[in-house]
C-alpha cells in the first residue's frame, strides 16, 4: 500500500469519524456557533500537538528568483543564509524566458551550492530551448554536482504556437541523460490552459510516469482544493509526494494578481482580512503570517510532511512558518 493511499484512508477516517460527527452533533443541538468554544479549542490543541509530534519528520524547501538589481541581490543572499540554517531538503531558483535570465539562474545555482552546500535545484524550461541546448545545460549541471532539477514546460510567448516539447518530454530527456532528482509542477485548481481538470491530472501522471520524483503544487489559499486534488492523484495512481506550494502573503494586491494569472481562487474571507491595509505593511504582514500559519497547521494534521515555500526572496515570513512547523536551526 502506497504512502498516499495510507494518507487518504487516514484522512477519510478522521473526516468521517471526528469532524463530521462533531458537525452533526452541534447542528442537531441547534447551536453551530458553540463549536467555536471548547470543541474549537480542542481542535487547536490537537493541531498543535500533531505538529509537535511530527516536527522531526517535516521537510521544507524554498524557491528563490534571480535578482535584477544589486539591492535585490543583497536581499536574496541575506534570505538564503538565514533560511540555510533550517537545513532545507533543497532550494530552487526560477528560470527566465531569455538567455540573460537563464545565465543568472545557472550562476546563482552554482553559487548557492558553493557558498552554502545546500542541495540546489534549478528550474529548467523546454519552451524556449532546443533539445541540444537542453542536453548541454543538463550535462553542465551534472558535471558541476547539481543533480536536482525542477522540470517545467514554461510559458508560451504571445503569438507562439504549439510547443515542440512538454514537461513530460523534458523529464524523459533528463532521465535518459542522468539520474536526476526531478520535481514537476501540479495544479490543484487546474492549469489555466488545461482543457479540463481530468486532462490536467493525466498530464501530471505523464510527468510522473516519465520519472518525476515529486510534484510541487501551484500556490493556493483554499486548503480543501489541495486535499481534494491529493485524493484525485491517489485515485489516478499518482504515487509520488504532492508537495504543497505555500505563498506567504504580505502584499495582498500582488498576491491577487498572481492568483488571477494562475487560476487560483482567492477566498472572500481572505480579501476581507486584508481590507483597508493597503498603506499598513506591518499589519499586512501579521495578517498574512496568521493566515499561512493556519494553513500549514491544517496541512500538517492532514499528513503533509513536505512543504515548498515561495519566498519571493524574503526570509522573514517563511522562517516564522517553518518555526511553527517545528523546523528550527540545529543546536550545536
mmCIF file of C-alpha atoms in Angstrom:
data_model
loop_
_atom_site.group_PDB
_atom_site.id
_atom_site.type_symbol
_atom_site.label_atom_id
_atom_site.label_comp_id
_atom_site.label_asym_id
_atom_site.label_seq_id
_atom_site.Cartn_x
_atom_site.Cartn_y
_atom_site.Cartn_z
ATOM 1 C CA UNK A 1 0.000 0.000 0.000
ATOM 2 C CA UNK A 2 1.456 3.371 -1.007
ATOM 3 C CA UNK A 3 2.081 6.262 1.376
ATOM 4 C CA UNK A 4 -0.501 8.422 -0.407
ATOM 5 C CA UNK A 5 -3.136 5.672 -0.112
ATOM 6 C CA UNK A 6 -2.477 5.365 3.626
ATOM 7 C CA UNK A 7 -2.731 9.157 3.989
ATOM 8 C CA UNK A 8 -6.018 9.130 2.085
ATOM 9 C CA UNK A 9 -7.521 6.386 4.270
ATOM 10 C CA UNK A 10 -6.443 8.146 7.461
ATOM 11 C CA UNK A 11 -7.741 11.471 6.183
ATOM 12 C CA UNK A 12 -11.130 9.952 5.261
ATOM 13 C CA UNK A 13 -11.374 8.212 8.631
ATOM 14 C CA UNK A 14 -10.669 11.412 10.512
ATOM 15 C CA UNK A 15 -13.172 13.363 8.448
ATOM 16 C CA UNK A 16 -15.966 10.809 8.858
ATOM 17 C CA UNK A 17 -15.420 9.922 12.489
ATOM 18 C CA UNK A 18 -14.362 13.226 14.011
ATOM 19 C CA UNK A 19 -15.175 16.378 12.089
ATOM 20 C CA UNK A 20 -18.459 15.158 10.579
ATOM 21 C CA UNK A 21 -19.605 13.658 13.869
ATOM 22 C CA UNK A 22 -18.955 16.924 15.690
ATOM 23 C CA UNK A 23 -20.674 18.906 12.916
ATOM 24 C CA UNK A 24 -23.797 16.720 13.064
ATOM 25 C CA UNK A 25 -23.920 16.935 16.850
ATOM 26 C CA UNK A 26 -23.827 20.707 17.017
ATOM 27 C CA UNK A 27 -26.248 21.230 14.125
ATOM 28 C CA UNK A 28 -28.684 18.824 15.793
ATOM 29 C CA UNK A 29 -28.372 20.779 19.018
ATOM 30 C CA UNK A 30 -29.211 23.962 17.152
ATOM 31 C CA UNK A 31 -26.105 25.902 18.173
ATOM 32 C CA UNK A 32 -23.482 25.507 15.461
ATOM 33 C CA UNK A 33 -21.669 28.559 16.810
ATOM 34 C CA UNK A 34 -20.867 26.655 20.004
ATOM 35 C CA UNK A 35 -18.260 24.744 18.044
ATOM 36 C CA UNK A 36 -16.076 27.793 18.426
ATOM 37 C CA UNK A 37 -15.962 27.204 22.147
ATOM 38 C CA UNK A 38 -14.490 24.151 23.853
ATOM 39 C CA UNK A 39 -14.566 21.960 20.746
ATOM 40 C CA UNK A 40 -12.753 24.555 18.660
ATOM 41 C CA UNK A 41 -10.138 24.953 21.378
ATOM 42 C CA UNK A 42 -9.704 21.181 21.472
ATOM 43 C CA UNK A 43 -9.115 21.148 17.731
ATOM 44 C CA UNK A 44 -6.458 23.843 18.075
ATOM 45 C CA UNK A 45 -4.776 21.836 20.836
ATOM 46 C CA UNK A 46 -4.879 18.754 18.614
ATOM 47 C CA UNK A 47 -3.317 20.669 15.729
ATOM 48 C CA UNK A 48 -0.509 21.943 17.922
ATOM 49 C CA UNK A 49 0.080 18.503 19.431
ATOM 50 C CA UNK A 50 0.163 16.958 15.956
ATOM 51 C CA UNK A 51 2.841 19.408 14.823
ATOM 52 C CA UNK A 52 4.876 18.830 17.974
ATOM 53 C CA UNK A 53 4.843 15.085 17.332
ATOM 54 C CA UNK A 54 5.671 15.343 13.619
ATOM 55 C CA UNK A 55 8.209 18.173 13.592
ATOM 56 C CA UNK A 56 11.192 15.811 13.321
ATOM 57 C CA UNK A 57 9.719 14.326 10.141
ATOM 58 C CA UNK A 58 8.839 17.563 8.336
ATOM 59 C CA UNK A 59 10.864 18.626 5.293
ATOM 60 C CA UNK A 60 10.919 22.102 3.804
ATOM 61 C CA UNK A 61 12.237 23.552 0.561
ATOM 62 C CA UNK A 62 12.468 27.128 -0.663
ATOM 63 C CA UNK A 63 12.115 28.880 -4.011
ATOM 64 C CA UNK A 64 14.106 31.978 -4.963
ATOM 65 C CA UNK A 65 14.320 34.013 -8.164
ATOM 66 C CA UNK A 66 17.274 35.735 -9.880
ATOM 67 C CA UNK A 67 17.610 39.347 -8.627
ATOM 68 C CA UNK A 68 17.686 42.211 -11.109
ATOM 69 C CA UNK A 69 19.389 44.901 -9.001
ATOM 70 C CA UNK A 70 22.307 44.987 -6.519
ATOM 71 C CA UNK A 71 19.866 45.751 -3.690
ATOM 72 C CA UNK A 72 17.685 42.768 -4.593
ATOM 73 C CA UNK A 73 20.784 40.594 -4.805
ATOM 74 C CA UNK A 74 21.733 41.575 -1.261
ATOM 75 C CA UNK A 75 18.215 40.711 -0.091
ATOM 76 C CA UNK A 76 18.428 37.341 -1.840
ATOM 77 C CA UNK A 77 21.695 36.336 -0.207
ATOM 78 C CA UNK A 78 20.572 37.519 3.225
ATOM 79 C CA UNK A 79 17.498 35.309 2.821
ATOM 80 C CA UNK A 80 19.475 32.326 1.538
ATOM 81 C CA UNK A 81 21.840 32.446 4.507
ATOM 82 C CA UNK A 82 19.001 32.920 7.012
ATOM 83 C CA UNK A 83 16.958 30.023 5.656
ATOM 84 C CA UNK A 84 20.024 27.815 5.198
ATOM 85 C CA UNK A 85 20.078 27.321 8.976
ATOM 86 C CA UNK A 86 16.793 25.382 8.694
ATOM 87 C CA UNK A 87 18.526 22.684 6.636
ATOM 88 C CA UNK A 88 16.032 22.573 3.751
ATOM 89 C CA UNK A 89 15.690 19.467 1.620
ATOM 90 C CA UNK A 90 16.606 21.649 -1.364
ATOM 91 C CA UNK A 91 16.326 25.199 -2.666
ATOM 92 C CA UNK A 92 15.195 26.081 -6.175
ATOM 93 C CA UNK A 93 15.837 29.072 -8.411
ATOM 94 C CA UNK A 94 13.385 30.110 -11.113
ATOM 95 C CA UNK A 95 14.284 30.237 -14.767
ATOM 96 C CA UNK A 96 13.729 33.237 -17.035
ATOM 97 C CA UNK A 97 12.484 33.125 -20.589
ATOM 98 C CA UNK A 98 15.549 34.714 -22.164
ATOM 99 C CA UNK A 99 19.218 33.802 -22.250
ATOM 100 C CA UNK A 100 20.281 36.567 -19.849
ATOM 101 C CA UNK A 101 17.941 35.342 -17.113
ATOM 102 C CA UNK A 102 18.869 31.728 -17.790
ATOM 103 C CA UNK A 103 22.528 32.599 -17.292
ATOM 104 C CA UNK A 104 21.698 34.284 -13.969
ATOM 105 C CA UNK A 105 19.851 31.164 -12.840
ATOM 106 C CA UNK A 106 22.857 28.983 -13.692
ATOM 107 C CA UNK A 107 25.210 31.371 -11.868
ATOM 108 C CA UNK A 108 23.081 31.660 -8.719
ATOM 109 C CA UNK A 109 22.521 27.908 -8.502
ATOM 110 C CA UNK A 110 26.236 27.203 -8.674
ATOM 111 C CA UNK A 111 26.990 29.953 -6.165
ATOM 112 C CA UNK A 112 24.383 28.682 -3.692
ATOM 113 C CA UNK A 113 25.902 25.222 -3.854
ATOM 114 C CA UNK A 114 29.449 26.579 -3.453
ATOM 115 C CA UNK A 115 28.673 29.035 -0.633
ATOM 116 C CA UNK A 116 26.174 27.050 1.416
ATOM 117 C CA UNK A 117 26.490 23.381 0.492
ATOM 118 C CA UNK A 118 22.705 23.234 0.084
ATOM 119 C CA UNK A 119 21.087 20.977 -2.485
ATOM 120 C CA UNK A 120 20.313 23.431 -5.291
ATOM 121 C CA UNK A 121 17.629 22.710 -7.895
ATOM 122 C CA UNK A 122 17.462 24.997 -10.928
ATOM 123 C CA UNK A 123 14.228 25.433 -12.816
ATOM 124 C CA UNK A 124 14.595 24.271 -16.403
ATOM 125 C CA UNK A 125 12.018 25.023 -19.099
ATOM 126 C CA UNK A 126 11.819 23.485 -22.554
ATOM 127 C CA UNK A 127 9.596 26.039 -24.294
ATOM 128 C CA UNK A 128 12.474 28.321 -25.252
ATOM 129 C CA UNK A 129 15.389 25.943 -25.846
ATOM 130 C CA UNK A 130 16.323 23.340 -28.426
ATOM 131 C CA UNK A 131 16.890 19.716 -27.498
ATOM 132 C CA UNK A 132 20.636 20.222 -27.990
ATOM 133 C CA UNK A 133 20.650 23.259 -25.682
ATOM 134 C CA UNK A 134 18.757 21.318 -23.020
ATOM 135 C CA UNK A 135 21.228 18.440 -23.239
ATOM 136 C CA UNK A 136 24.166 20.822 -22.868
ATOM 137 C CA UNK A 137 22.584 22.582 -19.883
ATOM 138 C CA UNK A 138 21.735 19.293 -18.161
ATOM 139 C CA UNK A 139 25.211 17.859 -18.727
ATOM 140 C CA UNK A 140 26.798 21.039 -17.371
ATOM 141 C CA UNK A 141 24.674 20.867 -14.223
ATOM 142 C CA UNK A 142 25.513 17.206 -13.669
ATOM 143 C CA UNK A 143 29.234 17.864 -14.172
ATOM 144 C CA UNK A 144 29.038 20.587 -11.515
ATOM 145 C CA UNK A 145 27.370 18.295 -8.980
ATOM 146 C CA UNK A 146 23.880 19.731 -9.462
ATOM 147 C CA UNK A 147 21.639 16.683 -9.618
ATOM 148 C CA UNK A 148 18.217 18.133 -8.768
ATOM 149 C CA UNK A 149 16.077 19.912 -11.369
ATOM 150 C CA UNK A 150 12.583 21.415 -11.433
ATOM 151 C CA UNK A 151 11.388 20.453 -14.933
ATOM 152 C CA UNK A 152 8.775 22.735 -16.496
ATOM 153 C CA UNK A 153 7.317 23.401 -19.913
ATOM 154 C CA UNK A 154 7.444 27.177 -19.452
ATOM 155 C CA UNK A 155 5.059 29.904 -20.578
ATOM 156 C CA UNK A 156 4.182 30.052 -24.265
ATOM 157 C CA UNK A 157 5.154 33.509 -25.588
ATOM 158 C CA UNK A 158 2.402 35.734 -27.042
ATOM 159 C CA UNK A 159 1.601 34.553 -30.545
ATOM 160 C CA UNK A 160 3.515 31.326 -30.043
ATOM 161 C CA UNK A 161 2.188 28.098 -31.492
ATOM 162 C CA UNK A 162 2.053 24.608 -30.044
ATOM 163 C CA UNK A 163 5.321 23.733 -28.280
ATOM 164 C CA UNK A 164 7.666 21.078 -29.626
ATOM 165 C CA UNK A 165 8.258 19.677 -26.133
ATOM 166 C CA UNK A 166 6.206 19.399 -22.979
ATOM 167 C CA UNK A 167 7.323 18.913 -19.388
ATOM 168 C CA UNK A 168 6.845 15.145 -19.639
ATOM 169 C CA UNK A 169 9.191 15.118 -22.645
ATOM 170 C CA UNK A 170 11.740 17.129 -20.677
ATOM 171 C CA UNK A 171 11.566 14.657 -17.778
ATOM 172 C CA UNK A 172 12.137 11.787 -20.210
ATOM 173 C CA UNK A 173 15.120 13.585 -21.746
ATOM 174 C CA UNK A 174 16.710 14.393 -18.380
ATOM 175 C CA UNK A 175 16.291 10.836 -17.107
ATOM 176 C CA UNK A 176 17.866 9.494 -20.297
ATOM 177 C CA UNK A 177 20.970 11.594 -19.631
ATOM 178 C CA UNK A 178 21.496 11.148 -15.889
ATOM 179 C CA UNK A 179 19.622 10.006 -12.805
ATOM 180 C CA UNK A 180 18.435 13.498 -11.871
ATOM 181 C CA UNK A 181 16.087 14.036 -8.934
ATOM 182 C CA UNK A 182 13.231 15.778 -10.737
ATOM 183 C CA UNK A 183 10.384 17.901 -9.413
ATOM 184 C CA UNK A 184 7.454 18.850 -11.644
ATOM 185 C CA UNK A 185 4.511 21.225 -11.311
ATOM 186 C CA UNK A 186 0.980 20.321 -10.227
ATOM 187 C CA UNK A 187 -2.147 22.465 -10.212
ATOM 188 C CA UNK A 188 -4.804 21.810 -7.540
ATOM 189 C CA UNK A 189 -7.132 24.354 -9.164
ATOM 190 C CA UNK A 190 -6.248 23.297 -12.748
ATOM 191 C CA UNK A 191 -3.689 24.820 -15.098
ATOM 192 C CA UNK A 192 -5.164 27.864 -16.901
ATOM 193 C CA UNK A 193 -4.520 26.253 -20.310
ATOM 194 C CA UNK A 194 -5.867 22.793 -19.452
ATOM 195 C CA UNK A 195 -8.962 21.588 -21.308
ATOM 196 C CA UNK A 196 -10.350 20.064 -18.123
ATOM 197 C CA UNK A 197 -9.377 19.006 -14.616
ATOM 198 C CA UNK A 198 -9.117 15.402 -15.796
ATOM 199 C CA UNK A 199 -6.857 16.343 -18.720
ATOM 200 C CA UNK A 200 -4.650 18.293 -16.326
ATOM 201 C CA UNK A 201 -4.436 15.316 -13.970
ATOM 202 C CA UNK A 202 -3.494 12.984 -16.821
ATOM 203 C CA UNK A 203 -0.747 15.403 -17.820
ATOM 204 C CA UNK A 204 0.661 15.219 -14.297
ATOM 205 C CA UNK A 205 0.535 11.424 -14.472
ATOM 206 C CA UNK A 206 2.528 11.503 -17.714
ATOM 207 C CA UNK A 207 5.233 13.529 -15.975
ATOM 208 C CA UNK A 208 5.339 11.125 -13.050
ATOM 209 C CA UNK A 209 5.360 8.080 -15.326
ATOM 210 C CA UNK A 210 8.287 9.661 -17.194
ATOM 211 C CA UNK A 211 10.304 9.607 -13.981
ATOM 212 C CA UNK A 212 9.465 12.656 -11.855
ATOM 213 C CA UNK A 213 10.281 12.163 -8.170
ATOM 214 C CA UNK A 214 7.726 14.593 -6.753
ATOM 215 C CA UNK A 215 5.150 17.186 -7.763
ATOM 216 C CA UNK A 216 5.157 20.686 -6.287
ATOM 217 C CA UNK A 217 1.826 22.462 -6.467
ATOM 218 C CA UNK A 218 0.995 25.928 -7.619
ATOM 219 C CA UNK A 219 0.314 28.096 -4.576
ATOM 220 C CA UNK A 220 -3.240 28.008 -3.236
ATOM 221 C CA UNK A 221 -5.234 29.660 -0.460
ATOM 222 C CA UNK A 222 -8.092 27.147 -0.222
ATOM 223 C CA UNK A 223 -6.736 24.157 1.696
ATOM 224 C CA UNK A 224 -9.641 21.964 0.633
ATOM 225 C CA UNK A 225 -8.657 22.408 -3.017
ATOM 226 C CA UNK A 226 -5.272 20.855 -2.238
ATOM 227 C CA UNK A 227 -6.749 17.999 -0.194
ATOM 228 C CA UNK A 228 -9.289 17.142 -2.900
ATOM 229 C CA UNK A 229 -6.550 17.283 -5.526
ATOM 230 C CA UNK A 230 -4.336 14.965 -3.484
ATOM 231 C CA UNK A 231 -7.200 12.478 -3.258
ATOM 232 C CA UNK A 232 -7.685 12.615 -7.025
ATOM 233 C CA UNK A 233 -3.973 11.997 -7.542
ATOM 234 C CA UNK A 234 -4.195 8.873 -5.394
ATOM 235 C CA UNK A 235 -7.220 7.664 -7.350
ATOM 236 C CA UNK A 236 -5.339 8.249 -10.623
ATOM 237 C CA UNK A 237 -2.396 6.122 -9.496
ATOM 238 C CA UNK A 238 -0.008 9.037 -8.991
ATOM 239 C CA UNK A 239 2.190 7.708 -6.203
ATOM 240 C CA UNK A 240 4.762 10.470 -5.691
ATOM 241 C CA UNK A 241 4.569 13.084 -2.962
ATOM 242 C CA UNK A 242 2.275 16.001 -3.834
ATOM 243 C CA UNK A 243 4.148 18.809 -2.103
ATOM 244 C CA UNK A 244 2.016 21.880 -1.328
ATOM 245 C CA UNK A 245 3.448 25.167 -2.567
ATOM 246 C CA UNK A 246 2.949 27.820 0.113
ATOM 247 C CA UNK A 247 2.976 31.543 -0.714
ATOM 248 C CA UNK A 248 3.172 33.678 2.455
ATOM 249 C CA UNK A 249 1.236 36.857 1.641
ATOM 250 C CA UNK A 250 2.318 40.286 2.828
ATOM 251 C CA UNK A 251 1.217 42.199 -0.287
ATOM 252 C CA UNK A 252 -2.372 41.203 -0.993
ATOM 253 C CA UNK A 253 -2.693 43.175 -4.235
ATOM 254 C CA UNK A 254 0.398 41.471 -5.638
ATOM 255 C CA UNK A 255 -0.826 38.046 -4.499
ATOM 256 C CA UNK A 256 -4.225 38.702 -6.094
ATOM 257 C CA UNK A 257 -2.541 39.471 -9.419
ATOM 258 C CA UNK A 258 -0.520 36.257 -9.174
ATOM 259 C CA UNK A 259 -3.717 34.357 -8.373
ATOM 260 C CA UNK A 260 -5.625 35.810 -11.340
ATOM 261 C CA UNK A 261 -2.799 34.862 -13.702
ATOM 262 C CA UNK A 262 -2.677 31.284 -12.427
ATOM 263 C CA UNK A 263 -6.338 30.350 -11.962
ATOM 264 C CA UNK A 264 -6.007 30.393 -8.167
ATOM 265 C CA UNK A 265 -9.104 31.126 -6.098
ATOM 266 C CA UNK A 266 -8.836 33.922 -3.531
ATOM 267 C CA UNK A 267 -11.404 33.207 -0.779
ATOM 268 C CA UNK A 268 -13.674 36.078 0.193
ATOM 269 C CA UNK A 269 -12.652 35.822 3.837
ATOM 270 C CA UNK A 270 -9.032 36.354 2.859
ATOM 271 C CA UNK A 271 -9.786 39.536 0.935
ATOM 272 C CA UNK A 272 -11.872 40.751 3.871
ATOM 273 C CA UNK A 273 -8.994 40.304 6.321
ATOM 274 C CA UNK A 274 -6.670 42.428 4.166
ATOM 275 C CA UNK A 275 -9.297 45.111 3.575
ATOM 276 C CA UNK A 276 -8.132 48.621 4.497
ATOM 277 C CA UNK A 277 -4.470 47.635 4.909
ATOM 278 C CA UNK A 278 -3.051 48.974 1.634
ATOM 279 C CA UNK A 279 -0.955 51.554 3.487
ATOM 280 C CA UNK A 280 -0.153 49.417 6.534
ATOM 281 C CA UNK A 281 2.576 46.919 5.567
ATOM 282 C CA UNK A 282 3.306 45.879 9.153
ATOM 283 C CA UNK A 283 -0.267 44.782 9.852
ATOM 284 C CA UNK A 284 -0.492 43.175 6.399
ATOM 285 C CA UNK A 285 2.495 41.014 7.252
ATOM 286 C CA UNK A 286 0.961 39.972 10.577
ATOM 287 C CA UNK A 287 -2.342 39.078 8.915
ATOM 288 C CA UNK A 288 -0.572 37.154 6.159
ATOM 289 C CA UNK A 289 1.541 35.256 8.667
ATOM 290 C CA UNK A 290 -1.541 34.307 10.688
ATOM 291 C CA UNK A 291 -3.325 33.005 7.585
ATOM 292 C CA UNK A 292 -0.333 30.989 6.416
ATOM 293 C CA UNK A 293 0.280 29.535 9.879
ATOM 294 C CA UNK A 294 -3.313 28.282 9.991
ATOM 295 C CA UNK A 295 -2.825 26.716 6.561
ATOM 296 C CA UNK A 296 0.364 24.817 7.368
ATOM 297 C CA UNK A 297 -1.040 23.602 10.681
ATOM 298 C CA UNK A 298 -4.090 22.119 8.959
ATOM 299 C CA UNK A 299 -1.975 20.576 6.203
ATOM 300 C CA UNK A 300 0.300 19.052 8.814
ATOM 301 C CA UNK A 301 -2.699 17.487 10.542
ATOM 302 C CA UNK A 302 -3.746 16.035 7.189
ATOM 303 C CA UNK A 303 -0.478 14.129 6.890
ATOM 304 C CA UNK A 304 1.601 16.590 4.865
ATOM 305 C CA UNK A 305 5.274 16.329 5.761
ATOM 306 C CA UNK A 306 6.881 18.218 2.856
ATOM 307 C CA UNK A 307 6.317 21.932 2.285
ATOM 308 C CA UNK A 308 7.683 24.123 -0.525
ATOM 309 C CA UNK A 309 7.754 27.860 0.195
ATOM 310 C CA UNK A 310 7.632 30.557 -2.472
ATOM 311 C CA UNK A 311 9.802 33.026 -0.576
ATOM 312 C CA UNK A 312 9.845 35.904 -3.102
ATOM 313 C CA UNK A 313 13.459 36.196 -1.903
ATOM 314 C CA UNK A 314 12.400 37.257 1.604
ATOM 315 C CA UNK A 315 13.072 35.114 4.633
ATOM 316 C CA UNK A 316 11.005 36.593 7.470
ATOM 317 C CA UNK A 317 7.569 35.027 6.986
ATOM 318 C CA UNK A 318 8.912 31.740 5.665
ATOM 319 C CA UNK A 319 11.234 31.434 8.652
ATOM 320 C CA UNK A 320 8.289 32.053 11.009
ATOM 321 C CA UNK A 321 6.169 29.406 9.272
ATOM 322 C CA UNK A 322 8.969 26.871 9.500
ATOM 323 C CA UNK A 323 9.373 27.685 13.185
ATOM 324 C CA UNK A 324 5.655 26.975 13.667
ATOM 325 C CA UNK A 325 6.132 23.593 11.978
ATOM 326 C CA UNK A 326 8.967 22.826 14.385
ATOM 327 C CA UNK A 327 11.670 23.243 11.725
ATOM 328 C CA UNK A 328 14.439 25.111 13.508
ATOM 329 C CA UNK A 329 18.219 25.510 13.381
ATOM 330 C CA UNK A 330 20.077 22.549 14.811
ATOM 331 C CA UNK A 331 21.714 23.257 18.146
ATOM 332 C CA UNK A 332 25.475 22.898 18.194
#
